[in-house]
Coordinates of C-alpha atoms and ligand atoms in Angstrom, one line a residue:
Chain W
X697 CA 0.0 0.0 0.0
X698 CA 1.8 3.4 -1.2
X699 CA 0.6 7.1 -0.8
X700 CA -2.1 7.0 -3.8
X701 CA -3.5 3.8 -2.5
X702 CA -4.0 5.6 0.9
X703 CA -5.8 8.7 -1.0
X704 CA -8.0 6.9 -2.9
X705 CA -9.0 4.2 0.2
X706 CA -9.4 7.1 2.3
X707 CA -11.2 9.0 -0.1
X708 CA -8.6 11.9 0.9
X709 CA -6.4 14.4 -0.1
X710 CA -2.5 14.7 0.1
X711 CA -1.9 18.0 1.5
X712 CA 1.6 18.1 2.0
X713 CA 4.9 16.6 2.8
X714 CA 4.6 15.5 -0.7
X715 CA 4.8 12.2 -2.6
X716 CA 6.8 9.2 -1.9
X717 CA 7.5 5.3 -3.0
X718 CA 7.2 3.8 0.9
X719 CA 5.2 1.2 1.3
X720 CA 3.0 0.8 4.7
X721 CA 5.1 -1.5 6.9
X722 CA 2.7 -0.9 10.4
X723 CA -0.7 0.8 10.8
X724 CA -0.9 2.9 14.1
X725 CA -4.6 4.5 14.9
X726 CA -3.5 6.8 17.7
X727 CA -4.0 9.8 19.4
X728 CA -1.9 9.5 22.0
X729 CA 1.5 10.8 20.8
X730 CA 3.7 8.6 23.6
X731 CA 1.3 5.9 22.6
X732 CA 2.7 6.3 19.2
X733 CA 6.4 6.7 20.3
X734 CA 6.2 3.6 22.3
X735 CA 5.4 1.5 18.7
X736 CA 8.4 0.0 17.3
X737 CA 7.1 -0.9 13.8
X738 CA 8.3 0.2 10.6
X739 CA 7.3 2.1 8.0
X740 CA 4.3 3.4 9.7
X741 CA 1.0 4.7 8.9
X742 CA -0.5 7.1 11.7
X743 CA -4.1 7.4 11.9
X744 CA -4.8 10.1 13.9
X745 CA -7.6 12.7 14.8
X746 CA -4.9 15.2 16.3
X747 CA -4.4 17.8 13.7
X748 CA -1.2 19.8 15.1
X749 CA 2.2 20.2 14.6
X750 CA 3.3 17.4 17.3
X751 CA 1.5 15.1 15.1
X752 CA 4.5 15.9 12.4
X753 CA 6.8 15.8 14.9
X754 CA 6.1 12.9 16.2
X755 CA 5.8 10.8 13.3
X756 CA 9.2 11.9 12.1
X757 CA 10.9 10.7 15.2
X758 CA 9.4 7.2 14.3
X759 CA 9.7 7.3 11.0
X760 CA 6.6 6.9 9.7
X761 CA 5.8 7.0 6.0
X762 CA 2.7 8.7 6.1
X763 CA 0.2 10.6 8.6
X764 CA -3.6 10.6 7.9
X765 CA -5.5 13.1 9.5
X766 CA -9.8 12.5 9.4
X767 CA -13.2 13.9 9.9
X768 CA -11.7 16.1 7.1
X769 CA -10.4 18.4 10.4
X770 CA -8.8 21.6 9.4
X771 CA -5.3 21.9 8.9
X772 CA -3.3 24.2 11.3
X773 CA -0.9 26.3 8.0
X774 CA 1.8 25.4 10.7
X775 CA 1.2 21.9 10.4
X776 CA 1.9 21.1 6.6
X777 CA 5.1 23.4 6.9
X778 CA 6.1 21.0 9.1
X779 CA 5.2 18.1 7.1
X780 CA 6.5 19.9 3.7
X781 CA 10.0 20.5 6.0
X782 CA 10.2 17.1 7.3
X783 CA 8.9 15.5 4.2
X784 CA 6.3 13.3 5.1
X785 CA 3.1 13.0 3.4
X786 CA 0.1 14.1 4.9
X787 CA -3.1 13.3 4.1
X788 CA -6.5 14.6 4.9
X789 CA -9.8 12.7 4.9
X790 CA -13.5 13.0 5.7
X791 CA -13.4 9.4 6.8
X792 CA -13.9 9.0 10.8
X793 CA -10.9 7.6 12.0
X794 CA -13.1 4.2 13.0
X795 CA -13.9 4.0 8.9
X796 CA -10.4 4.0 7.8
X797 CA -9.0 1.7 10.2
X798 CA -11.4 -1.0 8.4
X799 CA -10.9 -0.2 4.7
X800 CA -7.1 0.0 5.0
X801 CA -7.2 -3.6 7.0
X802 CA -9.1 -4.8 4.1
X803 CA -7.2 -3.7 1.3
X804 CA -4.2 -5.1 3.2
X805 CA -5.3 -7.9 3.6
X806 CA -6.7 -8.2 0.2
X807 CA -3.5 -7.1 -1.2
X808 CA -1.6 -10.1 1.1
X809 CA -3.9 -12.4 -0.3
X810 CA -2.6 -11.6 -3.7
Chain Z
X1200 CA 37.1 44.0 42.0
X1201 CA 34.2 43.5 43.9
X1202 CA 32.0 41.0 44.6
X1203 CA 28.3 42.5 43.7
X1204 CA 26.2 44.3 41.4
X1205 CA 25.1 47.3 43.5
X1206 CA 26.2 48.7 46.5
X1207 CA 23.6 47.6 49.2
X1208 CA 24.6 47.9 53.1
X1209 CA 22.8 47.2 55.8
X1210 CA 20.4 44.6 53.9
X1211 CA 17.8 42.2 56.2
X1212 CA 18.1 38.5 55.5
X1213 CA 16.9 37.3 52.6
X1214 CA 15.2 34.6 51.0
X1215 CA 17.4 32.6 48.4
X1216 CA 15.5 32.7 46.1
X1217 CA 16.2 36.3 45.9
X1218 CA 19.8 35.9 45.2
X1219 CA 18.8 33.0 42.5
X1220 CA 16.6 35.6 41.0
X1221 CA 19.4 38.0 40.4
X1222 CA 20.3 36.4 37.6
X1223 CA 19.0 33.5 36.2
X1224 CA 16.8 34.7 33.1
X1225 CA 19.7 36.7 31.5
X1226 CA 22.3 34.4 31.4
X1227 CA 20.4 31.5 30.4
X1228 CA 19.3 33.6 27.2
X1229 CA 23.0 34.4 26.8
X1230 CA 24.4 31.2 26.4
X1231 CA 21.6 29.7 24.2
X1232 CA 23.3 32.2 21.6
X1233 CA 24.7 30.6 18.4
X1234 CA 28.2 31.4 19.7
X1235 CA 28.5 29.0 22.3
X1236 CA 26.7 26.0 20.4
X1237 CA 29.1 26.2 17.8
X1238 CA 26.7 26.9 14.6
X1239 CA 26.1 23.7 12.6
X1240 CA 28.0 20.4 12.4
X1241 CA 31.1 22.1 13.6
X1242 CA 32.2 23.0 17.5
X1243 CA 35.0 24.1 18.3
X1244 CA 37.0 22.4 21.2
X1245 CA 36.7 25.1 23.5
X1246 CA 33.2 25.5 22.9
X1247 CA 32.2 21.9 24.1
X1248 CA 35.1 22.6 27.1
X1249 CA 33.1 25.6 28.4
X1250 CA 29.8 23.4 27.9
X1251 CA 30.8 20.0 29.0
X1252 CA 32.9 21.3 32.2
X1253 CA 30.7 22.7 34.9
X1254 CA 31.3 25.4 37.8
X1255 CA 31.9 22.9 39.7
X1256 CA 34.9 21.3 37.9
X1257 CA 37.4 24.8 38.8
X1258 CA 36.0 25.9 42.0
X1259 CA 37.9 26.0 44.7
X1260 CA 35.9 24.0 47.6
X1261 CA 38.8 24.3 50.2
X1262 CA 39.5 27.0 52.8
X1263 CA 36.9 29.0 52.1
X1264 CA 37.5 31.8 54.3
X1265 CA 34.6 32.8 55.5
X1266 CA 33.2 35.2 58.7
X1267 CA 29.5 34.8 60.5
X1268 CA 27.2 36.9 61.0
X1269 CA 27.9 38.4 64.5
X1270 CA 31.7 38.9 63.5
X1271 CA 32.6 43.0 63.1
X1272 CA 33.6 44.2 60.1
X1273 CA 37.1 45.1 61.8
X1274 CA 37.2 41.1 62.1
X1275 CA 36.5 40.8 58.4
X1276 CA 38.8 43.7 57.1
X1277 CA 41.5 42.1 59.2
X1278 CA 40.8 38.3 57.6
X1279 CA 41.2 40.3 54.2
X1280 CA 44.3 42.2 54.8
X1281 CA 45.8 39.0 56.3
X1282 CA 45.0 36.6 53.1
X1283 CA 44.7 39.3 50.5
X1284 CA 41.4 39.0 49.4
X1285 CA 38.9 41.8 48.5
X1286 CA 35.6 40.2 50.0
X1287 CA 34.8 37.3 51.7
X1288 CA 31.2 35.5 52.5
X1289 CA 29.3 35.5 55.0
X1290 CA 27.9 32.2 56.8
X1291 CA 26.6 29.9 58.9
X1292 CA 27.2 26.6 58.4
X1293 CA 26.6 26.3 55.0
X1294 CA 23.9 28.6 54.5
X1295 CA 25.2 32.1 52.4
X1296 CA 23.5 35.6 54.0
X1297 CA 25.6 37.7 52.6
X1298 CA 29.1 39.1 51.8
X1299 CA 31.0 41.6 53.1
X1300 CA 33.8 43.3 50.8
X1301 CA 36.4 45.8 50.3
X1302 CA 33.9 48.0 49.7
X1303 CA 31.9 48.1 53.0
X1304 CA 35.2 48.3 54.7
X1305 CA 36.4 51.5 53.1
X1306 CA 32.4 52.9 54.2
X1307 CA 32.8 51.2 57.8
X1308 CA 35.8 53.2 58.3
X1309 CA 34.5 56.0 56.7
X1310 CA 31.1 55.8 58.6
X1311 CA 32.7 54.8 62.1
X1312 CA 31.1 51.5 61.9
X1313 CA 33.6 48.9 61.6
X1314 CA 32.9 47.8 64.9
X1315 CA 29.5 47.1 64.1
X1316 CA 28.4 43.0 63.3
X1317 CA 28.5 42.1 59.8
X1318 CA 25.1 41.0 59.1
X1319 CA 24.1 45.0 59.9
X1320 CA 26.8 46.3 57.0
X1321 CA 27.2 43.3 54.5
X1322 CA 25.7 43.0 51.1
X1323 CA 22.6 40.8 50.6
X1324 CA 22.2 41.4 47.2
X1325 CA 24.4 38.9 45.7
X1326 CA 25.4 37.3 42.3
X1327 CA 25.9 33.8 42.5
X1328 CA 26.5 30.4 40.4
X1329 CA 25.4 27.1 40.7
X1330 CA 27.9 24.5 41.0
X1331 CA 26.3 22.3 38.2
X1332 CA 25.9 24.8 35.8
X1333 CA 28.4 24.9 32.3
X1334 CA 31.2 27.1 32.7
X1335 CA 30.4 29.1 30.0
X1336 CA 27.7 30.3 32.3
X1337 CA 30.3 31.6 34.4
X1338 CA 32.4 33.2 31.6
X1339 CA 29.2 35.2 30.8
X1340 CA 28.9 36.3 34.6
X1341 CA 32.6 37.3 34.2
X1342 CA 32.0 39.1 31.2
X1343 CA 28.8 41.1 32.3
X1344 CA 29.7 41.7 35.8
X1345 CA 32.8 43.6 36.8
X1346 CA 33.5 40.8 40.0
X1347 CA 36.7 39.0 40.0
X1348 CA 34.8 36.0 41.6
X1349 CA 31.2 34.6 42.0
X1350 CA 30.2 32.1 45.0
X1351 CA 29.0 28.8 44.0
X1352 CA 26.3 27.6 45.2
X1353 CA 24.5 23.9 45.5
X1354 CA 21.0 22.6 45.2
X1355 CA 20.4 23.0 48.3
X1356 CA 21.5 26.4 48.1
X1357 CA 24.8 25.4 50.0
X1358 CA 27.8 27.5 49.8
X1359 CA 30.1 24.7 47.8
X1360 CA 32.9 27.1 46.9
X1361 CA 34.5 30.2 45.3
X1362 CA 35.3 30.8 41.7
X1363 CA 37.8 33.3 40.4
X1364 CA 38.9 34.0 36.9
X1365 CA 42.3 33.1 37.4
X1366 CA 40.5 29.4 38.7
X1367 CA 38.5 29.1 35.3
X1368 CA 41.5 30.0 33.1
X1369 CA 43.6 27.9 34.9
X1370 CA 41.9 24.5 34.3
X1371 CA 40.6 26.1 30.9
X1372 CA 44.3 25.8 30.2
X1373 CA 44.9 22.0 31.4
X1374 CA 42.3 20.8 29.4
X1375 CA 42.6 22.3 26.3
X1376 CA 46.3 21.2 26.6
X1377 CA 44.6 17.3 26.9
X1378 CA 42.4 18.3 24.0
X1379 CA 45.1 19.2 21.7
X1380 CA 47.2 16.8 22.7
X1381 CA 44.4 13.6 22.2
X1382 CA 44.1 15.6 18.9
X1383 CA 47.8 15.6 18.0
X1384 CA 47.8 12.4 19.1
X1385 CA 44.4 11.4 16.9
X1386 CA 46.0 12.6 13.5
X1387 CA 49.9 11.3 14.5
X1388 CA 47.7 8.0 14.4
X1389 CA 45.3 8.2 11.6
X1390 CA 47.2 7.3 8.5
X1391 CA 48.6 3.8 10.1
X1392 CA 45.0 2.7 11.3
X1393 CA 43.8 2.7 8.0
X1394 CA 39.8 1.9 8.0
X1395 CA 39.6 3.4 11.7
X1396 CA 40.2 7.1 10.5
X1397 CA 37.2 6.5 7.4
X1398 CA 34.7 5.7 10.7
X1399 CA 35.5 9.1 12.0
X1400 CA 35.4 11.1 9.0
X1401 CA 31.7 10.0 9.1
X1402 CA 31.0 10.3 13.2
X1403 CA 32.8 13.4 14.1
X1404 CA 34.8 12.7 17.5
X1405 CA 32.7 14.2 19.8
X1406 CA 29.9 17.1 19.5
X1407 CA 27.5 18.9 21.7
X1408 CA 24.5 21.4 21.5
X1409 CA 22.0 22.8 23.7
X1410 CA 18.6 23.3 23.2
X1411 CA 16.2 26.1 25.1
X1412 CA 13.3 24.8 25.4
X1413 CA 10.2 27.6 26.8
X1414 CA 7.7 26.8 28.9
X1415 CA 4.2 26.2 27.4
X1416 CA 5.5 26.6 23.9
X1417 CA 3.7 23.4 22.3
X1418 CA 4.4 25.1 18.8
X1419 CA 7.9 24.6 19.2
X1420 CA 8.4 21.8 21.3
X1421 CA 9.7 18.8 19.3
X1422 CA 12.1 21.2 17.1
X1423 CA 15.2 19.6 19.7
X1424 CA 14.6 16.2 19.5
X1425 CA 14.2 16.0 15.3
X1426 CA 17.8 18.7 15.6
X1427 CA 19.1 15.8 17.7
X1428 CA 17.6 12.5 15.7
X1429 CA 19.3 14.9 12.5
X1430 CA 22.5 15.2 13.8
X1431 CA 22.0 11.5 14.7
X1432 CA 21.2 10.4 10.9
X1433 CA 24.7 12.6 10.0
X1434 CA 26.7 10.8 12.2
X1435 CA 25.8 7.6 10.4
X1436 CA 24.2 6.0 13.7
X1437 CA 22.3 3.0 13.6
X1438 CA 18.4 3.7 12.2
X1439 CA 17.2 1.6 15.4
X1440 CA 19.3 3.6 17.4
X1441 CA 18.5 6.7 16.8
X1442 CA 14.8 6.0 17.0
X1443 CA 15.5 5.1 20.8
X1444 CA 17.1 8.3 21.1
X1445 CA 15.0 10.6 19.6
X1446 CA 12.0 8.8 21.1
X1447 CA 13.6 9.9 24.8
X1448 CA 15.0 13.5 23.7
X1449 CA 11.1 14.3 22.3
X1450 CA 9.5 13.1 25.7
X1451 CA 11.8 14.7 27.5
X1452 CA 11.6 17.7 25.8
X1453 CA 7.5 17.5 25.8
X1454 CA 7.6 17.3 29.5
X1455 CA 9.8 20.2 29.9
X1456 CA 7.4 22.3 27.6
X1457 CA 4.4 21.2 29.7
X1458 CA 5.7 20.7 33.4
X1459 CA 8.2 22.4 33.5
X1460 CA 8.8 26.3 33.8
X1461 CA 11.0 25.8 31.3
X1462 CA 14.5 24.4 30.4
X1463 CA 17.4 22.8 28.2
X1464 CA 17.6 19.7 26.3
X1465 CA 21.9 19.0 26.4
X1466 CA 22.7 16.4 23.4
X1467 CA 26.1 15.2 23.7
X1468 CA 27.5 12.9 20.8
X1469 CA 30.3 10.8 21.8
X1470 CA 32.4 7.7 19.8
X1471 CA 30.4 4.8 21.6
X1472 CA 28.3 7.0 23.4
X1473 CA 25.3 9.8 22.9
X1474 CA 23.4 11.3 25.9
X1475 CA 20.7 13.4 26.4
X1476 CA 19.8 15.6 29.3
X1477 CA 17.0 17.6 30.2
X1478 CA 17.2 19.9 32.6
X1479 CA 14.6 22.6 33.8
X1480 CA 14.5 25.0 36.3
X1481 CA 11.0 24.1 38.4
X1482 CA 8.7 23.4 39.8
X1483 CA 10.3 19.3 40.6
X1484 CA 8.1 16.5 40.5
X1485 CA 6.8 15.2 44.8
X1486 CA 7.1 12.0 43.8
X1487 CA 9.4 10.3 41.3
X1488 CA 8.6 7.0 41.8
X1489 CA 5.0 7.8 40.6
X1490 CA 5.9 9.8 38.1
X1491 CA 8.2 6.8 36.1
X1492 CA 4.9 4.9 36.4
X1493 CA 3.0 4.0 33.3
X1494 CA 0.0 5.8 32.7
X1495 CA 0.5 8.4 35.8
X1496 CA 0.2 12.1 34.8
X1497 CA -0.8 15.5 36.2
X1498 CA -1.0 16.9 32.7
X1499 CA -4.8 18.5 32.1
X1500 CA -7.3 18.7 29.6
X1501 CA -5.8 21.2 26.9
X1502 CA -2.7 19.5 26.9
X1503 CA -4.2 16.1 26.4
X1504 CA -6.4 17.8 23.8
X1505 CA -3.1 18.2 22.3
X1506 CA -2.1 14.6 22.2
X1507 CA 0.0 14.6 25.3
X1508 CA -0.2 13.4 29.0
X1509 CA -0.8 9.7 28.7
X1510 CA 1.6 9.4 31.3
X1511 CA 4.2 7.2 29.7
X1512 CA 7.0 9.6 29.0
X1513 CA 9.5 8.6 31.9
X1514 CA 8.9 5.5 31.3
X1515 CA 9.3 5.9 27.6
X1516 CA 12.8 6.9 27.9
X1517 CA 13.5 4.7 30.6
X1518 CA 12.8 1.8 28.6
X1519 CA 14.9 2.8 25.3
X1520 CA 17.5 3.9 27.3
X1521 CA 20.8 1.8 28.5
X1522 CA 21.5 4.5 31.5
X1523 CA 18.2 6.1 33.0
X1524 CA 19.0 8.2 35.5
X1525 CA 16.3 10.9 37.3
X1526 CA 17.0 13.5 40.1
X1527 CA 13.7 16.4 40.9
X1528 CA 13.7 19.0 44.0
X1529 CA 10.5 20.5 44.7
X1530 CA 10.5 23.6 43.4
X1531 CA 14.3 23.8 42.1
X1532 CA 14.1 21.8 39.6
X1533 CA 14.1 18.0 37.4
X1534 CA 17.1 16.7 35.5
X1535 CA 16.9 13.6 33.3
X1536 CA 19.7 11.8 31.6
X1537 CA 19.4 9.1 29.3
X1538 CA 22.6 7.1 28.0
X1539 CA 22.9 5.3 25.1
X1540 CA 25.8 3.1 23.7
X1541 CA 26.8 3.0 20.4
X1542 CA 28.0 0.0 18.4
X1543 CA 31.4 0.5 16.9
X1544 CA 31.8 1.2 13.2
X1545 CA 32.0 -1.8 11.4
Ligands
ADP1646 N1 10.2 18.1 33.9 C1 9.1 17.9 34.7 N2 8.8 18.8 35.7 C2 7.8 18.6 36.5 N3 7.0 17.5 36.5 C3 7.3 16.6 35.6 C4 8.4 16.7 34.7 N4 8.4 15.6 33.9 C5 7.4 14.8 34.3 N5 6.7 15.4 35.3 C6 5.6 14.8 36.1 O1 5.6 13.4 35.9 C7 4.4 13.0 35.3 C8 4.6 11.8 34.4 O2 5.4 12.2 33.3 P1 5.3 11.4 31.9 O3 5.6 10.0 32.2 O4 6.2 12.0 30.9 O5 3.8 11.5 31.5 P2 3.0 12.8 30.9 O6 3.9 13.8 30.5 O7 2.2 12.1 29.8 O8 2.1 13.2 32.0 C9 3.8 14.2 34.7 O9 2.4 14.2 34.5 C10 4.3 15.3 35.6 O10 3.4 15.4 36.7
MG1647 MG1 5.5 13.3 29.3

């Protein structure tokens, strides 16, 4: 699962951080930042409902490939800097957070079932 | 040389936390500066010296000489005359009330007071240091005060010892000496060791910077520990690694933005060893023990609204750290150290 697979399952929109050829490695569905630190996957996505800088932050110092803010939430201007400076790609989506953890387990699983 | 700011005779007791007052928000700007960090990627020896030695390391902590309250001035001026010194403090036990210098001699005799008890004449407005603070704190106090020496207090607000300039250049001097000479001695080597010196080129020998960090100031807080994972991902460390690193320098760092009244995050890259330490300035944490708990947290509802206060910070860094270490005083202050080995170079 890469970036446009994300957008299109999450019927979102990548706002900034811009494009990139990772592949989800973990899903995280979090809104607890030190709940998010404490994960020790790879490659991770963040689901999150916290729309602030922190959120960036946060999932630069895990290294996560992508960060998914929902319930189309505004956008603190801050917040993409962050992600354009850092470069990770965030996305924003109307989805609740509850809808999106279900379609991206079912495209990953359809996509490990070949 | 004197020993004080102003001129103030006669002063009651005070509190310490008057004296602490005196200077503590100037000089922590001050060395924040891009001066003493050393800019990007490059420090210079002597700016990691002044940061990595503390007041503590060229005080003198022996034969103090010292004169207590109820002493007369004419017992003071004669302790000053005898070991040539222009001031000298004034305690009891341990505890600092004030200091009595050249100054208030020359108006004692002037005034016809030098028999009068010290406590009545001395100064009680006083400029001090802490004995754990870097030494390029005290090279700023040298700088923007015209005193030849600065008592050094403790935590506990003990009197510890006396620093002049003459101690600070003194082992300034011995330890740049060692520096150049491991230096010298690092380049003399280099060309025999062969793949060694291509491990260095890419993890510089040892590096340091120091991050303010303001109280409340969610908007920035963060901007340390991605520097530090940066610096990191330079130095050609370990991806794992510096994941575990980062992970404690941004807790850390959060809970000085939000408990704290705000503080420093001190990164210090070593060959086989980084460290980070957080230190703030108040109001310490009752009970530590609690605190390292999982899920334990004071933190309210705006800053949980901001994603933080699950309570597992401490033990966040505890656990991705090899060397946890935690020491708080109610209200003085929390320091945090984490330690982390690094692999050798392959
Ligand atoms: N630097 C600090 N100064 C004062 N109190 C602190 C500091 N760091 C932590 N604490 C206290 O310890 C508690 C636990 O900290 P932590 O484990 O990081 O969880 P959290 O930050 O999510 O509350 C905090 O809620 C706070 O009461
Ligand atoms: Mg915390």
């Amino acid at each position: 699962m890469k970036i446009a697979d994300i957008v299109k399952t999450l019927e979102g929109t990548l706002v900034a951080g811009g494009d990139s050829d990772r592949t989800v490695g973990t899903v995280v569905a979090n809104d607890l930042m030190s709940d998010v630190l404490l994960n020790d996957g790879d490659d991770i996505l963040l689901l999150t409902s916290l729309a602030s800088d922190q959120a960036i932050r946060t999932a630069n110092i895990v290294g996560a490939m992508c960060v998914v803010v929902h319930n189309a939430k505004p956008l603190p201007q801050t917040m993409c800097q962050v992600a354009d400076t850092l470069g990770i790609p965030l996305v924003s989506s109307p989805l609740p957070k509850y809808e999106s953890c279900v379609r991206i387990h079912d495209f990953l699983k359809a996509e490990a079932a070949g | 040389m004197d020993w004080r700011p102003t001129i103030l005779s006669g002063g009651e007791s005070r509190s310490d936390d008057q004296i602490m007052a005196a200077h503590e928000p100037k000089a922590a700007k001050r060395v924040s500066g891009p001066g003493l960090t050393g800019g990007d990627g490059e420090p210079l020896v002597i700016m990691e010296l002044l940061q990595r030695l503390r007041v503590k390391d060229v005080m003198r902590d022996h034969d103090i000489i010292s004169v207590v309250r109820t002493d007369t001035m004419h017992f003071a001026q004669n302790l000053m005359k005898r070991n040539h010194i222009s001031g000298v403090p004034v305690l009891e036990g341990k505890r600092l009330f004030g200091i009595v210098s050249i100054n208030d001699i020359i108006l004692a005799l002037e005034g016809g007071w030098i028999g009068d008890a010290c406590q009545k004449h001395m100064a009680t407005n006083l400029v001090v240091l802490e004995d754990d603070m870097p030494l390029a704190f005290a090279i700023k106090y040298f700088q923007n005060y015209t005193f030849g020496r600065f008592p050094v207090l403790d935590k506990n607000r003990d009197l510890v010892g006396i620093v002049s300039q003459r101690d600070v250049m003194r082992v300034l001097m011995r330890e740049l000496t060692n520096e150049l000479t491991k230096l010298e001695g690092r380049h003399a080597a280099s060309p025999e060791v062969g793949p060694s010196s291509k491990s260095e080129a890419v993890r510089p020998y040892y590096s340091m910077r120091q991050f303010i960090v303001v109280r409340n100031d969610l908007s920035n807080a963060g901007k340390a520990a991605n520097e530090i994972k940066k610096m990191l991902g330079e130095a050609g460390v370990e991806k794992k690694i510096i994941r575990r690193i980062a992970v404690a320098a941004y807790e850390l760092e959060i809970n000085v933005c939000i408990h704290s009244l705000g503080g420093t995050i001190t990164f210090i890259l070593e060959d086989r060893k980084a460290t980070v330490i957080a230190k703030d300035k108040g109001p310490g944490i009752k009970d530590v023990e609690w605190a390292l708990r999982d899920g334990t947290s004071t933190a309210n509802e705006w800053i949980r609204s901001m994603g933080f206060g699950a309570g597992m910070g401490l033990s966040n860094s505890k656990r991705v750290a090899d060397v946890f270490d935690i020491h708080s005083t109610v209200p003085t202050g929390t320091t945090v150290l984490c330690e982390f080995n690094l692999p050798e170079k392959a």
